[in-house]
Coordinates of N, CA, C and O and ligand atoms in Angstrom, one line a residue:
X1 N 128.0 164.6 -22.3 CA 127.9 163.3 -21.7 C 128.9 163.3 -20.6 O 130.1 163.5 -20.7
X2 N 128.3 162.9 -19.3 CA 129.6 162.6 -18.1 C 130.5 161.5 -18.6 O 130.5 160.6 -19.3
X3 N 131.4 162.0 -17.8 CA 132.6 161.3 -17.9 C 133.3 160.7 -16.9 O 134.3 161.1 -16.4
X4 N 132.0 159.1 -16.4 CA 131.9 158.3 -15.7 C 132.4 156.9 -15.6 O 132.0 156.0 -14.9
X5 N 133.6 157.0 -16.6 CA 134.0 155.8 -17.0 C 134.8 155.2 -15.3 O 135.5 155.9 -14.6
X6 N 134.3 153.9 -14.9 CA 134.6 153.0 -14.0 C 136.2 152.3 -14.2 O 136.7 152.1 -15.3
X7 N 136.9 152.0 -13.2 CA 138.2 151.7 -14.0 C 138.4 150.3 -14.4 O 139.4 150.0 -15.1
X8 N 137.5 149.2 -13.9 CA 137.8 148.0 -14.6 C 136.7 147.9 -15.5 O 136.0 146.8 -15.4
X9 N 136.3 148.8 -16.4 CA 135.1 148.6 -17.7 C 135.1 147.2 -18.2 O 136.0 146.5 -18.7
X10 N 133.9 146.8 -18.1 CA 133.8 145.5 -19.0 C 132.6 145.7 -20.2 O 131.6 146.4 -20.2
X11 N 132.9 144.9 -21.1 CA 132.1 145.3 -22.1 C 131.0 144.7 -22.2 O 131.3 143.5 -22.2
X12 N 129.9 144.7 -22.2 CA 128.3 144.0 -22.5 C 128.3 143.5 -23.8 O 127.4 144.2 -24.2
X13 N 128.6 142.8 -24.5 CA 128.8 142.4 -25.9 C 127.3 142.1 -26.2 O 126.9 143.3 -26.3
X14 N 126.3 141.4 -26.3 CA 125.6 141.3 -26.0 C 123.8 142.8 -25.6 O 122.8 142.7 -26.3
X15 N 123.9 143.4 -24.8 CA 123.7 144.2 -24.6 C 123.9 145.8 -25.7 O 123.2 146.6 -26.3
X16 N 125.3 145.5 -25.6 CA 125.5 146.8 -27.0 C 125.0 146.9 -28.0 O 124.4 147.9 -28.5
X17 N 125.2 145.2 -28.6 CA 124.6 144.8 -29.8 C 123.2 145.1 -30.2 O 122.7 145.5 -31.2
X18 N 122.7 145.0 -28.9 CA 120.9 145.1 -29.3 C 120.7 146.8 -28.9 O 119.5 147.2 -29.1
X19 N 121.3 147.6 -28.4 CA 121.3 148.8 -28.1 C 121.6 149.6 -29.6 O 121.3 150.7 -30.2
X20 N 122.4 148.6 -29.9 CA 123.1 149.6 -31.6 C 122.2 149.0 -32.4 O 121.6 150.0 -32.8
X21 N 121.6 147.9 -32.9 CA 121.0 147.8 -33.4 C 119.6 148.6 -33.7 O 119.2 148.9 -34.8
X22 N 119.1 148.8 -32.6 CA 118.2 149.6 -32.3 C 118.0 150.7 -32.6 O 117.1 151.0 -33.4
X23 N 119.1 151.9 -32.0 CA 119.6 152.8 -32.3 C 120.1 153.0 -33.7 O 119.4 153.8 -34.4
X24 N 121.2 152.5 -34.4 CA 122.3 152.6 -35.4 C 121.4 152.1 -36.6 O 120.8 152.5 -37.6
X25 N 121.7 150.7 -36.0 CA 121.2 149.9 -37.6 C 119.7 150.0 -38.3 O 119.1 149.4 -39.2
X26 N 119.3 151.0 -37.6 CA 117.3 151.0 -38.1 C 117.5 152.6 -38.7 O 118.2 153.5 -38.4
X27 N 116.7 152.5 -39.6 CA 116.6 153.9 -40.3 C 115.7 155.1 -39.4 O 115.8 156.3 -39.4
X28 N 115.1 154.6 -39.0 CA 113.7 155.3 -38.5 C 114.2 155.6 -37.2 O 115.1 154.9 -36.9
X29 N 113.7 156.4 -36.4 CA 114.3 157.4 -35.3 C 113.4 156.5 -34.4 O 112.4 156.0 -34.9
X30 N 113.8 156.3 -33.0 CA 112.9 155.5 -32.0 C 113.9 155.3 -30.4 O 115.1 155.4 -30.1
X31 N 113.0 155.1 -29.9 CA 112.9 155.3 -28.2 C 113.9 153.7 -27.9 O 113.8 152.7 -28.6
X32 N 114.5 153.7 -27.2 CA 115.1 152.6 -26.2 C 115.0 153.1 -25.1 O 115.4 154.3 -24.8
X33 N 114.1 151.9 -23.8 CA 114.2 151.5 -22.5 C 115.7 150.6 -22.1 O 115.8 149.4 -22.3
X34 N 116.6 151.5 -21.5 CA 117.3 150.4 -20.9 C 116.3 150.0 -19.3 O 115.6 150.9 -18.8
X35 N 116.2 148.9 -18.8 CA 115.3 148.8 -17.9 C 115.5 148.0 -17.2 O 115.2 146.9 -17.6
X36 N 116.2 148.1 -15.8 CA 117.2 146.9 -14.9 C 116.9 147.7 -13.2 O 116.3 148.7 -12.9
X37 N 117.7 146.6 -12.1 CA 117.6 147.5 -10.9 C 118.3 148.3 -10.5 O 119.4 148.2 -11.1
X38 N 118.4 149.0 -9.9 CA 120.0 149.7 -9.5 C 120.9 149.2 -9.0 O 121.0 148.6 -7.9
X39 N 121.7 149.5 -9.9 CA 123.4 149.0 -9.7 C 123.7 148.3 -10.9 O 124.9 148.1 -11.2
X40 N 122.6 147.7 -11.9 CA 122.3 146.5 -12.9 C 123.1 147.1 -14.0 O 122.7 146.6 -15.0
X41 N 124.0 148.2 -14.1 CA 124.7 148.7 -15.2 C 124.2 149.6 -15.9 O 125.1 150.2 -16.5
X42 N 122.9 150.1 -16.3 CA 122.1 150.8 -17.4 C 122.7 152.1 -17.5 O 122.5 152.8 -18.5
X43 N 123.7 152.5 -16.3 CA 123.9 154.2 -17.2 C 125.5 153.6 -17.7 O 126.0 154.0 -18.7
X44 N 126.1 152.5 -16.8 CA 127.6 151.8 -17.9 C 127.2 151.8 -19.0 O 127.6 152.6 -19.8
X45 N 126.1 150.8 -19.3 CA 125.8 150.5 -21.0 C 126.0 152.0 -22.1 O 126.7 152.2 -23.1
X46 N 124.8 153.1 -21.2 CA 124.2 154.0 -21.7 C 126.3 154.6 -22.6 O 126.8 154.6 -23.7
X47 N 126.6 155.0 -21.1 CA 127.5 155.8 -21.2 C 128.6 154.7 -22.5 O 129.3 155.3 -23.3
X48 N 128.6 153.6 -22.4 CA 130.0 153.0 -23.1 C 129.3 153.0 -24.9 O 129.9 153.1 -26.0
X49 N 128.0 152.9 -24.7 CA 126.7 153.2 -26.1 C 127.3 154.7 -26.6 O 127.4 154.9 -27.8
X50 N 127.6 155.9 -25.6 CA 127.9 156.5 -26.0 C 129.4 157.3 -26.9 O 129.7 158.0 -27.9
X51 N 130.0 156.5 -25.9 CA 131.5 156.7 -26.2 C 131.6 156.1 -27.8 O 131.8 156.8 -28.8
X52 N 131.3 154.7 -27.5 CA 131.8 154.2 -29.5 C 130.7 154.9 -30.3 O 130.9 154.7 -31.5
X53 N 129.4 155.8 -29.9 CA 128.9 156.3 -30.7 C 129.8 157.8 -31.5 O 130.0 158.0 -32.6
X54 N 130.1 158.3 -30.4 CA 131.3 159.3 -30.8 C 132.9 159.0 -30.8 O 133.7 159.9 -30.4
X55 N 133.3 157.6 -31.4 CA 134.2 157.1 -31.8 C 133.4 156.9 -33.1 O 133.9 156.0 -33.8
X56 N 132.9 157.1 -33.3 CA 132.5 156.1 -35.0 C 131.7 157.2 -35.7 O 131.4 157.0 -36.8
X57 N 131.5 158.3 -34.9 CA 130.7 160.0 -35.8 C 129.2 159.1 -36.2 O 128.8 159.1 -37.4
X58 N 128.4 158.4 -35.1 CA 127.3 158.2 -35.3 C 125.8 159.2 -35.3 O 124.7 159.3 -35.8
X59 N 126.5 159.8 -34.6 CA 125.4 161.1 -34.4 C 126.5 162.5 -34.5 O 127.6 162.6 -34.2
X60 N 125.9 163.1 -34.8 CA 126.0 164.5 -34.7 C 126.4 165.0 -33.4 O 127.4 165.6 -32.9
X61 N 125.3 164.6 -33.0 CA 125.2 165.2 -31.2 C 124.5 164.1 -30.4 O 123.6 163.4 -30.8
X62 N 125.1 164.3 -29.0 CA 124.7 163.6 -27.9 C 124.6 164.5 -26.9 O 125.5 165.2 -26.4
X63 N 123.1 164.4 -26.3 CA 122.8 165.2 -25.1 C 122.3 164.2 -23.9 O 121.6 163.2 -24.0
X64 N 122.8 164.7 -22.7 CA 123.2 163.9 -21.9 C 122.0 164.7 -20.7 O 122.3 165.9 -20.3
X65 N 120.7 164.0 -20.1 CA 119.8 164.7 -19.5 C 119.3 163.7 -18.1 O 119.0 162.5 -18.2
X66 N 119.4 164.4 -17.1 CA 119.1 163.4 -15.8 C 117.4 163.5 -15.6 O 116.6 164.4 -15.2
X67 N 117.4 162.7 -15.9 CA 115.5 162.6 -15.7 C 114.8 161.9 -14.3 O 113.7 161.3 -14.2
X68 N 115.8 162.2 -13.0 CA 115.6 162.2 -12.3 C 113.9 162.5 -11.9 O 113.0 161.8 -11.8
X69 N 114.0 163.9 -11.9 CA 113.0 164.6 -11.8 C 112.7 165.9 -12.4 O 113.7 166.7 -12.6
X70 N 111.2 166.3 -12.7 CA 110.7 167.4 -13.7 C 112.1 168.4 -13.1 O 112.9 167.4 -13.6
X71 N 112.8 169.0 -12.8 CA 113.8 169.9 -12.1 C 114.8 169.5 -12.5 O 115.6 170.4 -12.7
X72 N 115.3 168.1 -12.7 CA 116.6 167.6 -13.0 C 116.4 168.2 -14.5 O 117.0 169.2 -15.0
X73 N 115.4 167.5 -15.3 CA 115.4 167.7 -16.6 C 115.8 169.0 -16.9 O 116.9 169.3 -17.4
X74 N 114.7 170.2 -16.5 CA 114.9 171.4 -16.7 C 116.7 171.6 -16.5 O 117.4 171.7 -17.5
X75 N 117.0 171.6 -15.7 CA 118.3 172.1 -15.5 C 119.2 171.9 -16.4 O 120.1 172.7 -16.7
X76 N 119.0 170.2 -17.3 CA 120.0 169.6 -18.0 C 119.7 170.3 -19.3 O 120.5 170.4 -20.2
X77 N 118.2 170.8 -19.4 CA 117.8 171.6 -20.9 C 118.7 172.5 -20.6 O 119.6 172.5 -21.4
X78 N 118.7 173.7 -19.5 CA 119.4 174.4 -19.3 C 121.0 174.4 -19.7 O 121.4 175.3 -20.4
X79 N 121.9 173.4 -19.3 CA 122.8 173.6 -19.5 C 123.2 173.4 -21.1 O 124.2 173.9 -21.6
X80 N 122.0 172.2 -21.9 CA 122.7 172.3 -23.2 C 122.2 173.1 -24.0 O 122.5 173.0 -25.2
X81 N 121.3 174.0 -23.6 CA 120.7 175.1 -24.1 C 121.9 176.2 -24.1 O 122.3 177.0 -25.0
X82 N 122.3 176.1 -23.1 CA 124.1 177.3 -23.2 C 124.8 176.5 -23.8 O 125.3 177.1 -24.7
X83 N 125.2 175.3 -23.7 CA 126.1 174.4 -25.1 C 125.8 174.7 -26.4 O 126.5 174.7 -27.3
X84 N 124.5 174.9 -26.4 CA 124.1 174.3 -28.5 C 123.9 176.3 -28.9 O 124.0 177.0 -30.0
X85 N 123.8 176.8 -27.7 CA 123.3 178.5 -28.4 C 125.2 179.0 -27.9 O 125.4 180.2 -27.5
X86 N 125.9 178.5 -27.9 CA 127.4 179.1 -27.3 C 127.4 180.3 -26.3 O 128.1 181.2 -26.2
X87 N 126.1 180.0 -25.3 CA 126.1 181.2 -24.5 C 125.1 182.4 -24.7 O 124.8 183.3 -23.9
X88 N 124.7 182.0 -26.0 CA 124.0 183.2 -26.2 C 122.1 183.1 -26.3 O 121.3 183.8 -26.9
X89 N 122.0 182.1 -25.7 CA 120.6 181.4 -25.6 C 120.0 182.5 -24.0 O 120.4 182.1 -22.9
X90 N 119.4 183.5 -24.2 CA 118.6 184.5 -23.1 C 117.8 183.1 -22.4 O 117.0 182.4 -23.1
X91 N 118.1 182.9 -21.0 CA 117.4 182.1 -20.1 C 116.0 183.0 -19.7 O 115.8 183.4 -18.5
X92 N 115.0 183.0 -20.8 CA 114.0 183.9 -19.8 C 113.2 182.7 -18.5 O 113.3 182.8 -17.3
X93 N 112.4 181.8 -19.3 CA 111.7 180.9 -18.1 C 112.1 179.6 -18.6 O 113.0 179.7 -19.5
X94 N 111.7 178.6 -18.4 CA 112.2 177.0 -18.5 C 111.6 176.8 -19.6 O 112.1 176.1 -20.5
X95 N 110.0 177.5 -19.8 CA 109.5 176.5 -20.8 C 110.0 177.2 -22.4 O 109.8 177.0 -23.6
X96 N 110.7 178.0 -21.8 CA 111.0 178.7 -23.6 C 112.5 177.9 -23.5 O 112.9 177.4 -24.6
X97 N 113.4 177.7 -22.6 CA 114.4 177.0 -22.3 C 114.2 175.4 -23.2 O 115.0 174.9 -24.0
X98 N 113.2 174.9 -22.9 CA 112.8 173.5 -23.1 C 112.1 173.4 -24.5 O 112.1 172.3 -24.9
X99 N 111.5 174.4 -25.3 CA 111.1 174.6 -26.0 C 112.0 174.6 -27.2 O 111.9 174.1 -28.3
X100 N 113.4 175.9 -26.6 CA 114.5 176.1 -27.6 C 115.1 175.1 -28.0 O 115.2 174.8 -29.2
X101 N 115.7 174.3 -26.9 CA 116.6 172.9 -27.6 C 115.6 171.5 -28.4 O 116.0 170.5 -29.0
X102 N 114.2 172.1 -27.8 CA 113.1 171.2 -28.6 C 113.5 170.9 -30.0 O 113.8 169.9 -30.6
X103 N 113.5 172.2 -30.4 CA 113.3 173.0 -31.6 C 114.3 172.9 -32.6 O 114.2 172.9 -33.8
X104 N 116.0 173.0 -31.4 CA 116.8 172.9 -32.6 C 117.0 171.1 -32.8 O 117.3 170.4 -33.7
X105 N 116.9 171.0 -31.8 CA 117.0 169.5 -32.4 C 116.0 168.5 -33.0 O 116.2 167.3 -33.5
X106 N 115.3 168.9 -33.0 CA 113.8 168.6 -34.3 C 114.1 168.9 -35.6 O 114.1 168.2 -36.5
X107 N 114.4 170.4 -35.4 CA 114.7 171.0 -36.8 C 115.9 170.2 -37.3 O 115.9 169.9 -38.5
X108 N 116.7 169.9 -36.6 CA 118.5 169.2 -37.4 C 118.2 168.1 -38.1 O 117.5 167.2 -37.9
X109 N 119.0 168.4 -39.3 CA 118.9 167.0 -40.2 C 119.6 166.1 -40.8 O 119.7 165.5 -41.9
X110 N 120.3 166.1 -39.2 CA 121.8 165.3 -38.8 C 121.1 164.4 -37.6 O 120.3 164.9 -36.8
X111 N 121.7 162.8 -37.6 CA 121.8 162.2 -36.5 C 121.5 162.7 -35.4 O 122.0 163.8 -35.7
X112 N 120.9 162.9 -33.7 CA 121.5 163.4 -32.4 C 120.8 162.0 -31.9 O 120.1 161.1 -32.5
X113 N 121.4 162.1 -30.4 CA 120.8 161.3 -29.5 C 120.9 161.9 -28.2 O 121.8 162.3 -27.6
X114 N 119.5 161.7 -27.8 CA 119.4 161.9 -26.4 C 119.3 160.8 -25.6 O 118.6 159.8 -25.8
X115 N 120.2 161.2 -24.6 CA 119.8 160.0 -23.4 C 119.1 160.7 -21.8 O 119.5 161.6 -21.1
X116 N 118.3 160.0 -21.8 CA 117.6 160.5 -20.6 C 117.4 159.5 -19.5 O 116.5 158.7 -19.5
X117 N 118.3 159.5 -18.3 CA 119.2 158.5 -17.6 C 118.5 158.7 -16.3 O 118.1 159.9 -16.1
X118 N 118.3 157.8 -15.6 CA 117.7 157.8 -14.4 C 116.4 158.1 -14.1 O 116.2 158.4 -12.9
X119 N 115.2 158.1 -15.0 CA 113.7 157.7 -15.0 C 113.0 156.9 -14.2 O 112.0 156.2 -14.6
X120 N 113.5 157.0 -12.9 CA 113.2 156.1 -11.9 C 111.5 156.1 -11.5 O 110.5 155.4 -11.9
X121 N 111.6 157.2 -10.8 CA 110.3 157.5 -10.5 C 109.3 158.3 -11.1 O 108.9 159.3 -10.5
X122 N 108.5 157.9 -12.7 CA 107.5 158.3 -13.1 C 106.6 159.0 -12.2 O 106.3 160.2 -12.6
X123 N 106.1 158.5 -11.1 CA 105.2 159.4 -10.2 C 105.8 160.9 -10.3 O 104.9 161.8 -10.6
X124 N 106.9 161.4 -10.1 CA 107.5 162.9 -10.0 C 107.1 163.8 -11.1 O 107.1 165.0 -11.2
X125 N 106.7 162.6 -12.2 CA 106.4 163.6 -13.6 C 104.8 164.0 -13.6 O 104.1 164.4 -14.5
X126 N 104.4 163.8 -12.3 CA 102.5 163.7 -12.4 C 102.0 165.1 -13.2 O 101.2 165.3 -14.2
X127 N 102.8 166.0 -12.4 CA 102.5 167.4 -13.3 C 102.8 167.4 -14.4 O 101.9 167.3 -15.2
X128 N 103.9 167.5 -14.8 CA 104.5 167.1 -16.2 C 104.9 166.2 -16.8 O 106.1 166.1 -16.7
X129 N 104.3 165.3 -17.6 CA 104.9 164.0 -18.3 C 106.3 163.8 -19.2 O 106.7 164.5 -20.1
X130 N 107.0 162.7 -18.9 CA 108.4 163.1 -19.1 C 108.3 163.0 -20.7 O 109.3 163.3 -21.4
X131 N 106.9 162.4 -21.3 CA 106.9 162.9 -23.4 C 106.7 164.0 -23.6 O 107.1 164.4 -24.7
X132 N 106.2 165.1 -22.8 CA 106.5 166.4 -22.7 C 108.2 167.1 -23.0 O 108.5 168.0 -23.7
X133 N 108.9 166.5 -22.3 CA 110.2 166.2 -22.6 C 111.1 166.1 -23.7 O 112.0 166.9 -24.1
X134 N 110.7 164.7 -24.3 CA 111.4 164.5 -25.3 C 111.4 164.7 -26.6 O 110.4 164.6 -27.3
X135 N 112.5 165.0 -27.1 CA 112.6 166.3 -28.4 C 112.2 164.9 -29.8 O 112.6 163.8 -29.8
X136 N 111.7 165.5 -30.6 CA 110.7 164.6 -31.9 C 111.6 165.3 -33.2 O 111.9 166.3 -33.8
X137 N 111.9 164.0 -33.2 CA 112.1 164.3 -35.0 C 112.8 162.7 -36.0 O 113.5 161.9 -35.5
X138 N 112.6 162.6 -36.9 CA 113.2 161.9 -37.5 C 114.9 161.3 -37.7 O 115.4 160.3 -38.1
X139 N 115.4 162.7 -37.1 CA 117.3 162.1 -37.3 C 117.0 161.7 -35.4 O 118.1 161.4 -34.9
X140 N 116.4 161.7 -34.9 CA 116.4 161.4 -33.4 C 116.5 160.2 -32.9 O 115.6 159.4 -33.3
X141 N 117.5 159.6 -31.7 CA 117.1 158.5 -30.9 C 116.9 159.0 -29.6 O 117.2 160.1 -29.2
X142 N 116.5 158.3 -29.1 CA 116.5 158.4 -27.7 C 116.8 157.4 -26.9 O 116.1 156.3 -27.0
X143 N 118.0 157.5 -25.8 CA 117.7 156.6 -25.0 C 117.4 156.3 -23.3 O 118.4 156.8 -22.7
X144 N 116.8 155.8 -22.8 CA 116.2 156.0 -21.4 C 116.9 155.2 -20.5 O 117.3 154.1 -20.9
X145 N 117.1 155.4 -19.5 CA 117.6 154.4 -18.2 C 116.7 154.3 -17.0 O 116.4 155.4 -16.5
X146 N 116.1 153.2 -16.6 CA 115.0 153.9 -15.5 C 115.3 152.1 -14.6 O 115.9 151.1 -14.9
X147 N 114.5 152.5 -13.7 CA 114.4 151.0 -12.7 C 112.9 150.5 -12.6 O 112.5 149.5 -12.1
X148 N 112.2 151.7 -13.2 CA 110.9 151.8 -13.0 C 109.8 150.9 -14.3 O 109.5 151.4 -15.4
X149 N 109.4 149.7 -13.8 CA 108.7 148.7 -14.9 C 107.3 149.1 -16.0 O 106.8 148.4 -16.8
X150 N 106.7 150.7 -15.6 CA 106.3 151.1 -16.1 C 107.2 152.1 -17.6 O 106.6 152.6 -18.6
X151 N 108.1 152.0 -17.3 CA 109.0 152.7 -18.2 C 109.0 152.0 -19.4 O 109.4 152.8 -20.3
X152 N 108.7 150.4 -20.1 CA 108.6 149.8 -20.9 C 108.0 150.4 -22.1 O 108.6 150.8 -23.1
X153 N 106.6 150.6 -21.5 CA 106.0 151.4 -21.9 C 106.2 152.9 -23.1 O 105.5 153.5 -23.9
X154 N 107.4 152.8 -22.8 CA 107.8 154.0 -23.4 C 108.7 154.3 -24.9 O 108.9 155.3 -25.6
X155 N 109.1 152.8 -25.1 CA 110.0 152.6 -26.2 C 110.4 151.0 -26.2 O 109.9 150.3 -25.4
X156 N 111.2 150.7 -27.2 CA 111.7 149.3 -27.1 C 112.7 148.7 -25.9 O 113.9 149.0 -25.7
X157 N 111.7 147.8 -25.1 CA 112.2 147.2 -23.9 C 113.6 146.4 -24.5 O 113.8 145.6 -25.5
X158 N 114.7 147.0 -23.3 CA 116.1 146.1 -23.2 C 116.0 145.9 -22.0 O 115.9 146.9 -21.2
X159 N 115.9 144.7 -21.5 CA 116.0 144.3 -19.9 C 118.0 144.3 -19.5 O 118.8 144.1 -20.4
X160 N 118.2 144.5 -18.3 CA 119.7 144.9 -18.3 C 119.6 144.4 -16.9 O 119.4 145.1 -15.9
X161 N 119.8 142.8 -16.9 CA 119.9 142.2 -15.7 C 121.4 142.3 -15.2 O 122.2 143.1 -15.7
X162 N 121.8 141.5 -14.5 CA 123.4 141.4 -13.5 C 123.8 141.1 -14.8 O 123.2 140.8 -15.8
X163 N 125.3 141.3 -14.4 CA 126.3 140.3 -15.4 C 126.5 139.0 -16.2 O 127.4 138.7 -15.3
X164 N 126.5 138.3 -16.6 CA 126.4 137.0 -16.9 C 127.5 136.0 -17.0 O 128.3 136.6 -17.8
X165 N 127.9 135.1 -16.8 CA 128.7 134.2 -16.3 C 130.2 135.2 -16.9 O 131.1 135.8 -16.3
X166 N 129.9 135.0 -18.0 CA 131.8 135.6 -18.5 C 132.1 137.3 -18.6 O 133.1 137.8 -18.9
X167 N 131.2 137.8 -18.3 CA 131.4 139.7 -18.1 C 131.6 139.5 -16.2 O 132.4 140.2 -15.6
X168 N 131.0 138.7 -15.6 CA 131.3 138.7 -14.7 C 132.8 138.2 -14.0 O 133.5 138.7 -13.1
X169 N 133.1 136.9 -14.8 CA 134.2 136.4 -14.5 C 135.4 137.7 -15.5 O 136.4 138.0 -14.8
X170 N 135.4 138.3 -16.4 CA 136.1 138.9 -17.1 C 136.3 140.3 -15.8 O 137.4 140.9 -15.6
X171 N 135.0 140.6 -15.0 CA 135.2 141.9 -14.1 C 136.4 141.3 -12.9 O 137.4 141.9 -12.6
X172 N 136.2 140.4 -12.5 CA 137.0 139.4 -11.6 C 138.6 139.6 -12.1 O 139.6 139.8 -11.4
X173 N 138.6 139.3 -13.4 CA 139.8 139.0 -13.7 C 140.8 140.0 -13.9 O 142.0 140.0 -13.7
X174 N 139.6 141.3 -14.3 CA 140.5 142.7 -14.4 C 140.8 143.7 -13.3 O 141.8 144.4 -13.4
X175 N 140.1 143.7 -12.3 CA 140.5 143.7 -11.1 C 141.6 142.8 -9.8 O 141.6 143.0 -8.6
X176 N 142.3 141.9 -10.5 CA 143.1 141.2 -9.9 C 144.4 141.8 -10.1 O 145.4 141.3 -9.6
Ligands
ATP201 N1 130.2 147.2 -17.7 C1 130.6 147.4 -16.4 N2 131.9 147.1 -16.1 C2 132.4 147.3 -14.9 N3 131.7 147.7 -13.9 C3 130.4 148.0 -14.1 C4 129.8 147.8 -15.4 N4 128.5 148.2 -15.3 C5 128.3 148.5 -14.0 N5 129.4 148.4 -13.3 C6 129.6 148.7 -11.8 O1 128.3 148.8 -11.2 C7 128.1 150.1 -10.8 C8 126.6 150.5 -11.0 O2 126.5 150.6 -12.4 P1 125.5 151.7 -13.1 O3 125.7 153.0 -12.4 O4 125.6 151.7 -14.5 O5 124.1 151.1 -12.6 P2 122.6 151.6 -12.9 O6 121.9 150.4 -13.4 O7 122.7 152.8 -13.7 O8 122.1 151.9 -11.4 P3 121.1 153.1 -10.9 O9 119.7 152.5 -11.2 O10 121.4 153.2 -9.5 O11 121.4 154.3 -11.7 C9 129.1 151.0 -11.5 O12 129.5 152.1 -10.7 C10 130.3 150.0 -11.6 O13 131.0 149.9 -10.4
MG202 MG1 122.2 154.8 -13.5

């Protein structure tokens, strides 16, 4: 997970709640849409979703993947493919790359969560669809960040508009 923390953090109270809920409080493994414009907070939420997740040993594991584009993804399998095999994961092509961390994290039967952050432009996935992507299993969440209103589609809609009267006055106040 980057380590993007902004220095006047304000907390989404609100927002968290229904992210954990989602995620935490349901038994059954399932998809979250964070789904806002850019700048509207969705990778803050994602990232601060993450931090008290690994303050509180909610998951096992958290993999952190930019779904920019088919290329971003690959590269992010790549890197936690050398995290989760300690180096010893043989890079032959992408799709045994994408296949391996499929696999260990399907197989685990422990908590993980993936977040797949910046889903902007669906059209990039034409060749490859980004459910091609995402790793299946029962201890699994997932959660998505996109700007893009087709992205709904994909799991349980959280709309993640501007700030609202007192996160905004509270950002005001911590910056003074
Ligand atoms: N909870 C927060 N507390 C303080 N500042 C915040 C918070 N959320 C967002 N910001 C400010 O807004 C900026 C944009 O937030 P963020 O990167 O999360 O937006 P985004 O919705 O992911 O945008 P994009 O679609 O471009 O990725 C941050 O860099 C930060 O300056
Ligand atoms: Mg973002």
């Amino acid at each position: 997970v980057p380590r993007k923390t902004v220095s006047h953090f304000v907390t989404r109270h609100t927002l968290l709640t229904e992210v954990t809920n989602q995620l935490l409080d349901c038994q059954s493994s399932r998809t979250v849409v964070l789904l806002g414009m850019g700048g509207s907070g969705k990778t803050q939420l994602a990232l601060e979703f993450c931090r008290r997740a690994e303050k509180s040993l909610a998951f096992m594991a958290v993999v952190w993947i930019d779904a920019s584009s088919p290329s971003s993804v690959e590269q992010s399998f790549k890197v936690i493919a050398k995290q989760i095999s300690k180096d010893r994961h043989e890079e032959s092509n992408i799709e045994s790359t994408v296949s391996f961390v499929q696999d260990i994290l399907s197989a685990w039967n422990q908590r993980w969560l993936a977040v797949f952050d910046n889903y902007d432009n669906p059209r990039a996935f034409q060749s490859r669809g980004i459910l091609s992507y995402l790793p299946t299993s029962d201890c699994g969440s997932i959660l998505l960040t996109s700007r893009h209103a087709d992205s709904a589609r994909l799991g349980h809609l959280i709309e993640v508009s501007g700030m609202n009267e007192s996160e905004s006055l509270n950002l005001l106040l911590q910056r003074v």
